[in-house]
Tab-separated table of C-alpha atoms and ligand atoms in Angstrom:
chain	number	residue	atom	x	y	z
S	1	MET	CA	46.420	-28.941	21.233
S	2	SER	CA	49.268	-27.935	23.832
S	3	LYS	CA	48.565	-25.575	26.397
S	4	SER	CA	50.199	-22.076	26.233
S	5	LEU	CA	50.370	-19.363	28.741
S	6	VAL	CA	49.931	-16.200	26.920
S	7	SER	CA	47.491	-14.322	29.442
S	8	ILE	CA	47.273	-14.848	33.157
S	9	ASN	CA	43.547	-15.439	32.158
S	10	ASP	CA	44.841	-18.811	30.356
S	11	PHE	CA	45.187	-20.214	33.847
S	12	THR	CA	42.285	-20.984	36.280
S	13	LYS	CA	42.584	-20.219	40.008
S	14	GLU	CA	43.332	-24.013	40.459
S	15	GLU	CA	46.166	-23.829	37.956
S	16	ILE	CA	47.749	-20.683	39.654
S	17	LEU	CA	47.681	-22.253	43.099
S	18	LYS	CA	48.885	-25.519	41.569
S	19	ILE	CA	51.931	-23.244	40.516
S	20	MET	CA	52.333	-21.713	43.626
S	21	ASP	CA	52.744	-25.227	45.174
S	22	LEU	CA	55.097	-26.401	42.470
S	23	ALA	CA	57.058	-23.219	42.986
S	24	ALA	CA	57.560	-24.018	46.556
S	25	GLU	CA	58.496	-27.556	45.879
S	26	PHE	CA	61.408	-26.383	43.386
S	27	GLU	CA	62.410	-23.678	45.975
S	28	ALA	CA	62.935	-26.717	48.627
S	29	ASP	CA	64.784	-28.825	45.935
S	30	PRO	CA	65.793	-26.893	42.891
S	31	ASN	CA	67.882	-29.757	41.007
S	32	GLN	CA	65.168	-31.958	39.873
S	33	LYS	CA	66.151	-33.280	36.218
S	34	LEU	CA	62.852	-33.519	34.631
S	35	LEU	CA	63.656	-32.123	31.132
S	36	CYS	CA	66.634	-34.101	30.057
S	37	ASP	CA	65.113	-34.933	26.709
S	38	LYS	CA	63.700	-31.664	26.163
S	39	VAL	CA	64.953	-28.468	24.108
S	40	ILE	CA	63.258	-24.969	24.822
S	41	ALA	CA	63.647	-21.854	22.639
S	42	THR	CA	63.996	-18.415	24.309
S	43	LEU	CA	63.214	-15.899	21.584
S	44	PHE	CA	63.549	-12.271	22.819
S	45	PHE	CA	62.681	-9.598	20.370
S	46	GLU	CA	62.833	-7.091	23.194
S	47	PRO	CA	65.602	-6.349	25.926
S	48	SER	CA	65.533	-8.606	29.033
S	49	THR	CA	67.479	-9.292	31.865
S	50	ARG	CA	65.746	-11.327	34.527
S	51	THR	CA	62.851	-12.910	32.419
S	52	ARG	CA	65.174	-14.372	29.814
S	53	LEU	CA	68.048	-15.537	32.320
S	54	SER	CA	65.474	-16.779	34.679
S	55	PHE	CA	63.851	-19.032	32.230
S	56	GLU	CA	67.081	-20.022	31.053
S	57	SER	CA	68.223	-20.915	34.682
S	58	ALA	CA	64.965	-22.611	35.159
S	59	ILE	CA	65.475	-24.882	32.080
S	60	ASN	CA	69.221	-25.716	32.873
S	61	ARG	CA	68.229	-26.777	36.592
S	62	LEU	CA	65.562	-28.964	35.028
S	63	GLY	CA	68.009	-30.647	32.997
S	64	GLY	CA	66.878	-29.210	29.573
S	65	ARG	CA	68.795	-27.436	26.932
S	66	VAL	CA	68.205	-23.948	25.613
S	67	ILE	CA	68.251	-22.506	22.149
S	68	GLY	CA	67.145	-19.182	21.301
S	69	PHE	CA	68.109	-15.448	20.689
S	70	ALA	CA	68.250	-12.240	22.858
S	71	ASP	CA	68.755	-9.699	19.686
S	72	THR	CA	67.255	-10.493	16.248
S	73	SER	CA	69.940	-8.475	14.317
S	74	ASN	CA	71.694	-11.492	13.834
S	75	THR	CA	68.803	-13.959	12.904
S	76	SER	CA	66.652	-13.886	9.697
S	77	VAL	CA	64.174	-11.657	11.187
S	78	SER	CA	66.586	-8.833	9.944
S	79	LYS	CA	66.102	-10.324	6.377
S	80	GLY	CA	62.275	-9.824	6.764
S	81	GLU	CA	61.164	-13.304	7.790
S	82	THR	CA	57.693	-13.032	9.483
S	83	LEU	CA	56.465	-14.021	12.950
S	84	HIS	CA	54.617	-16.681	11.611
S	85	ASP	CA	57.563	-18.381	9.786
S	86	THR	CA	60.032	-17.886	12.597
S	87	ILE	CA	57.678	-19.493	15.052
S	88	ARG	CA	56.661	-22.496	12.856
S	89	MET	CA	60.613	-22.996	12.037
S	90	VAL	CA	61.640	-23.062	15.759
S	91	SER	CA	58.527	-25.225	16.381
S	92	ASN	CA	60.361	-27.765	14.587
S	93	TYR	CA	63.390	-27.709	16.778
S	94	THR	CA	61.938	-27.349	20.367
S	95	ASP	CA	59.556	-28.433	22.964
S	96	MET	CA	58.503	-25.088	24.107
S	97	ILE	CA	58.882	-21.242	22.899
S	98	VAL	CA	59.416	-18.676	25.461
S	99	MET	CA	58.852	-15.308	23.764
S	100	ARG	CA	58.972	-11.550	24.407
S	101	HIS	CA	57.753	-9.274	21.610
S	102	TYR	CA	57.335	-5.588	21.516
S	103	ILE	CA	53.865	-5.963	19.784
S	104	GLU	CA	50.519	-6.390	21.917
S	105	GLY	CA	49.038	-9.795	20.855
S	106	ALA	CA	52.367	-11.165	19.406
S	107	ALA	CA	52.228	-13.930	21.772
S	108	ARG	CA	48.633	-15.068	21.035
S	109	TYR	CA	49.507	-15.029	17.321
S	110	ALA	CA	52.552	-16.933	17.964
S	111	SER	CA	50.608	-19.620	19.962
S	112	GLU	CA	48.329	-20.103	17.072
S	113	CYS	CA	51.016	-20.506	14.554
S	114	ALA	CA	53.111	-22.964	17.158
S	115	THR	CA	52.870	-26.624	17.360
S	116	VAL	CA	54.434	-26.481	20.858
S	117	PRO	CA	53.494	-24.634	23.986
S	118	VAL	CA	54.256	-20.784	23.992
S	119	VAL	CA	54.984	-18.645	27.080
S	120	ASN	CA	54.459	-15.009	26.662
S	121	ALA	CA	57.509	-13.440	28.325
S	122	GLY	CA	55.839	-9.917	27.695
S	123	ASP	CA	53.982	-8.479	24.689
S	124	GLY	CA	54.115	-4.697	24.288
S	125	SER	CA	52.128	-3.144	27.126
S	126	ASN	CA	49.598	-5.794	27.250
S	127	GLN	CA	50.623	-8.940	29.548
S	128	HIS	CA	53.381	-10.529	31.385
S	129	PRO	CA	51.843	-13.549	32.839
S	130	SER	CA	54.947	-15.299	34.314
S	131	GLN	CA	55.870	-12.135	36.277
S	132	THR	CA	52.754	-12.215	37.821
S	133	LEU	CA	53.030	-15.783	38.943
S	134	LEU	CA	56.211	-14.746	40.635
S	135	ASP	CA	54.619	-11.720	41.892
S	136	LEU	CA	51.767	-13.876	43.467
S	137	TYR	CA	54.494	-16.286	44.720
S	138	SER	CA	56.419	-13.322	46.410
S	139	ILE	CA	53.108	-12.160	47.866
S	140	LYS	CA	52.050	-15.643	49.172
S	141	LYS	CA	55.484	-16.130	50.782
S	142	THR	CA	55.661	-12.710	52.642
S	143	GLN	CA	52.041	-12.416	53.333
S	144	GLY	CA	51.039	-15.950	54.084
S	145	ARG	CA	47.942	-15.696	51.933
S	146	LEU	CA	46.849	-14.216	48.474
S	147	ASP	CA	43.268	-13.505	49.520
S	148	ASN	CA	42.043	-10.061	50.456
S	149	ILE	CA	45.716	-8.122	49.955
S	150	HIS	CA	45.692	-4.472	49.537
S	151	ILE	CA	48.044	-3.619	46.728
S	152	MET	CA	49.349	-0.177	46.099
S	153	VAL	CA	50.605	0.158	42.827
S	154	VAL	CA	52.530	3.145	41.752
S	155	GLY	CA	54.254	4.429	38.642
S	156	ASP	CA	53.326	3.692	34.971
S	157	LEU	CA	50.091	2.247	34.983
S	158	LYS	CA	49.357	2.845	31.328
S	159	TYR	CA	52.228	0.750	29.614
S	160	GLY	CA	53.013	-1.413	32.643
S	161	ARG	CA	52.284	-4.946	31.373
S	162	THR	CA	53.028	-6.604	34.949
S	163	VAL	CA	50.338	-4.464	36.380
S	164	HIS	CA	47.730	-5.353	33.796
S	165	SER	CA	48.437	-9.229	34.491
S	166	LEU	CA	48.498	-8.776	38.374
S	167	ILE	CA	45.033	-6.747	38.356
S	168	GLN	CA	43.586	-9.657	36.438
S	169	ALA	CA	45.125	-12.310	38.723
S	170	MET	CA	43.924	-10.898	41.739
S	171	ALA	CA	40.262	-11.154	40.587
S	172	HIS	CA	40.623	-14.594	42.007
S	173	PHE	CA	41.653	-13.546	45.314
S	174	ASN	CA	39.294	-10.534	46.216
S	175	GLY	CA	42.477	-8.248	45.534
S	176	ARG	CA	42.037	-4.429	46.624
S	177	PHE	CA	44.124	-1.811	45.080
S	178	THR	CA	45.135	1.824	45.221
S	179	PHE	CA	46.455	3.008	42.030
S	180	VAL	CA	49.052	5.831	42.140
S	181	ALA	CA	49.951	7.677	38.915
S	182	PRO	CA	50.175	11.076	37.283
S	183	PRO	CA	47.217	11.699	34.926
S	184	GLU	CA	49.226	10.755	31.629
S	185	LEU	CA	49.895	7.397	33.142
S	186	GLU	CA	46.832	6.278	34.808
S	187	LEU	CA	45.286	2.999	34.374
S	188	PRO	CA	43.614	2.455	31.023
S	189	GLU	CA	39.828	2.215	31.090
S	190	GLU	CA	39.630	-1.406	29.982
S	191	TYR	CA	41.339	-2.561	33.288
S	192	LYS	CA	38.990	-0.285	35.464
S	193	ILE	CA	35.910	-1.923	33.602
S	194	PHE	CA	37.509	-5.222	34.492
S	195	LEU	CA	37.917	-4.181	38.018
S	196	ARG	CA	34.371	-3.131	38.120
S	197	GLU	CA	32.801	-6.074	36.574
S	198	HIS	CA	34.736	-8.285	38.953
S	199	ARG	CA	33.401	-6.141	41.954
S	200	MET	CA	37.059	-5.488	43.097
S	201	GLU	CA	37.734	-2.440	45.438
S	202	PHE	CA	39.982	0.170	43.901
S	203	ARG	CA	40.719	3.766	44.335
S	204	GLU	CA	42.949	6.236	41.923
S	205	THR	CA	45.095	8.959	43.512
S	206	THR	CA	47.900	11.017	42.582
S	207	ASP	CA	49.141	11.182	46.163
S	208	MET	CA	51.370	8.276	46.957
S	209	ASN	CA	51.632	9.125	50.905
S	210	ALA	CA	47.855	9.260	51.240
S	211	TYR	CA	47.275	5.726	51.445
S	212	ILE	CA	50.675	4.142	52.263
S	213	ARG	CA	50.094	3.058	55.687
S	214	GLU	CA	47.046	0.754	54.590
S	215	ALA	CA	49.178	-1.219	51.931
S	216	ASP	CA	50.240	-4.834	52.452
S	217	ILE	CA	52.187	-4.604	49.264
S	218	ILE	CA	53.615	-1.485	47.625
S	219	TYR	CA	54.085	-2.312	43.901
S	220	MET	CA	56.497	0.132	42.330
S	221	THR	CA	57.026	0.114	38.460
S	222	ARG	CA	59.345	1.663	36.072
S	223	VAL	CA	57.969	4.614	33.831
S	224	GLN	CA	58.331	2.549	30.511
S	225	ARG	CA	60.667	4.859	28.307
S	226	GLU	CA	60.551	2.622	25.285
S	227	ARG	CA	56.642	2.872	24.939
S	228	PHE	CA	56.428	6.971	24.539
S	229	SER	CA	56.037	8.216	21.127
S	230	ASP	CA	56.738	11.548	22.673
S	231	LEU	CA	59.929	11.850	24.643
S	232	MET	CA	59.183	15.012	26.032
S	233	GLU	CA	56.111	13.719	27.863
S	234	TYR	CA	58.565	10.811	29.216
S	235	GLU	CA	60.874	13.618	30.578
S	236	ARG	CA	58.095	15.361	32.472
S	237	VAL	CA	56.783	12.126	34.130
S	238	LYS	CA	59.828	9.909	34.424
S	239	ASN	CA	60.404	11.127	38.073
S	240	ALA	CA	56.677	11.504	39.110
S	241	TYR	CA	57.309	9.053	42.210
S	242	ILE	CA	60.494	8.142	43.989
S	243	LEU	CA	60.094	5.761	46.946
S	244	ARG	CA	62.420	6.822	49.677
S	245	ASP	CA	63.114	5.313	53.018
S	246	SER	CA	61.683	8.135	55.152
S	247	MET	CA	58.223	7.619	53.437
S	248	LEU	CA	58.038	3.993	54.947
S	249	GLU	CA	57.739	5.166	58.669
S	250	GLY	CA	54.330	3.905	59.990
S	251	THR	CA	53.833	1.455	57.101
S	252	LYS	CA	52.323	-2.127	58.249
S	253	GLU	CA	55.020	-4.066	59.790
S	254	ASN	CA	54.694	-6.985	57.306
S	255	MET	CA	54.350	-4.760	54.108
S	256	ARG	CA	56.638	-5.667	51.507
S	257	ILE	CA	57.919	-3.649	48.628
S	258	LEU	CA	57.726	-5.258	45.088
S	259	HIS	CA	59.159	-4.190	41.952
S	260	PRO	CA	59.218	-6.150	38.613
S	261	LEU	CA	62.559	-4.316	37.897
S	262	PRO	CA	64.651	-3.208	36.336
S	263	ARG	CA	64.360	0.295	38.363
S	264	VAL	CA	65.507	3.559	37.173
S	265	ASN	CA	64.854	6.079	39.775
S	266	GLU	CA	61.512	5.161	41.407
S	267	ILE	CA	63.083	3.246	44.371
S	268	HIS	CA	65.712	5.243	46.169
S	269	THR	CA	68.874	3.148	46.879
S	270	SER	CA	68.428	3.939	50.412
S	271	VAL	CA	65.383	1.575	50.692
S	272	ASP	CA	67.408	-1.432	49.569
S	273	ALA	CA	68.595	-2.133	53.200
S	274	ASN	CA	65.197	-1.713	54.752
S	275	PRO	CA	63.756	-5.247	55.523
S	276	LYS	CA	60.498	-4.373	53.769
S	277	ALA	CA	62.502	-4.219	50.507
S	278	TYR	CA	61.720	-7.444	48.809
S	279	TYR	CA	62.354	-7.043	45.059
S	280	PHE	CA	65.620	-8.691	44.664
S	281	ASP	CA	64.214	-11.936	46.469
S	282	GLN	CA	61.304	-11.480	44.303
S	283	ALA	CA	63.394	-11.885	41.138
S	284	ARG	CA	64.965	-14.924	42.741
S	285	ASN	CA	61.459	-16.271	43.285
S	286	GLY	CA	61.232	-15.863	39.263
S	287	VAL	CA	63.452	-19.040	38.970
S	288	PHE	CA	61.234	-21.558	40.826
S	289	THR	CA	58.218	-20.046	39.502
S	290	ARG	CA	59.228	-20.670	35.851
S	291	MET	CA	60.406	-24.169	36.673
S	292	ALA	CA	56.930	-24.513	37.885
S	293	ILE	CA	55.339	-22.984	34.790
S	294	ILE	CA	57.644	-25.028	32.498
S	295	SER	CA	57.089	-28.321	34.094
S	296	TYR	CA	53.491	-27.639	34.502
S	297	LEU	CA	53.047	-26.984	30.698
S	298	LEU	CA	54.947	-29.915	29.453
S	299	GLY	CA	53.297	-32.261	31.755
S	300	VAL	CA	56.325	-33.661	33.466
S	301	LYS	CA	55.288	-32.834	37.075
A	401	LIG	N1	60.623	-8.115	35.003
A	401	LIG	C1	61.056	-8.180	33.931
A	401	LIG	O1	60.382	-8.291	32.911
A	401	LIG	O2	62.578	-7.807	33.805
A	401	LIG	P1	63.466	-7.885	32.596
A	401	LIG	O3	62.594	-6.934	31.332
A	401	LIG	O4	64.825	-7.778	33.077
A	401	LIG	O5	63.196	-9.342	31.808
């Protein structure tokens, strides 16, 4: 059976490190035509800019071809075709499926229906493993290591799938976390259990300034409006944390600010010119990391 990437836990530590090395190779030489005989599908049941376009850029740079959709309204999903049947069909046409879906667990289900590898490009509030691999690549590039990094994660820890995957990945590297969130958006209990089981140090606070000077990485997140059933609650918490340039005074020299993007209000635009702002470079790293993921899963590298 072909290997998929549905959860970050599908990769061992050695595989994660292999992806880091491959991403560095692709960054040094991004035009390696390893996929000339391959067709890859990108199926996006939810909106995306970075994930879809960086996957498609990665496939194109590797010499492969892309089919797929970014909107289900003009596909047979709108006629009631099931996810099972859609995935069975697309398996007939392609060598790999990259899928984003709004339902948690949809990617795992798709991987069970597919006859080709499936890459989870985000399933509801659950997981976003390719984002985590590019986050790790960004941490490694900026900090020179992955071990013993203190990450301050700010914002929507309840619905933020990139946060959930990142926590699990950092279990391999003795990661230390400070979680900053309003009570409504605090980290779900299952991830706290995971942290304790893996003996990872963490603290929770509502005060973003309290520990900002200790952080190696500040990982800002957007409050995920699309996951709220009560929009009044979203209105109450949407601007809970806004990172401003003045708040960076006294932070570690080598500290870098990451954000999976898109941003709404949570990083003031004045921060963009600060050398500690790394989120646009982080998004660029997504192309090399996704080249690494695809070529590894397809066994061409
Ligand atoms: N980081 C991320 O998943 O961005 P998109 O929603 O634009 O793909």
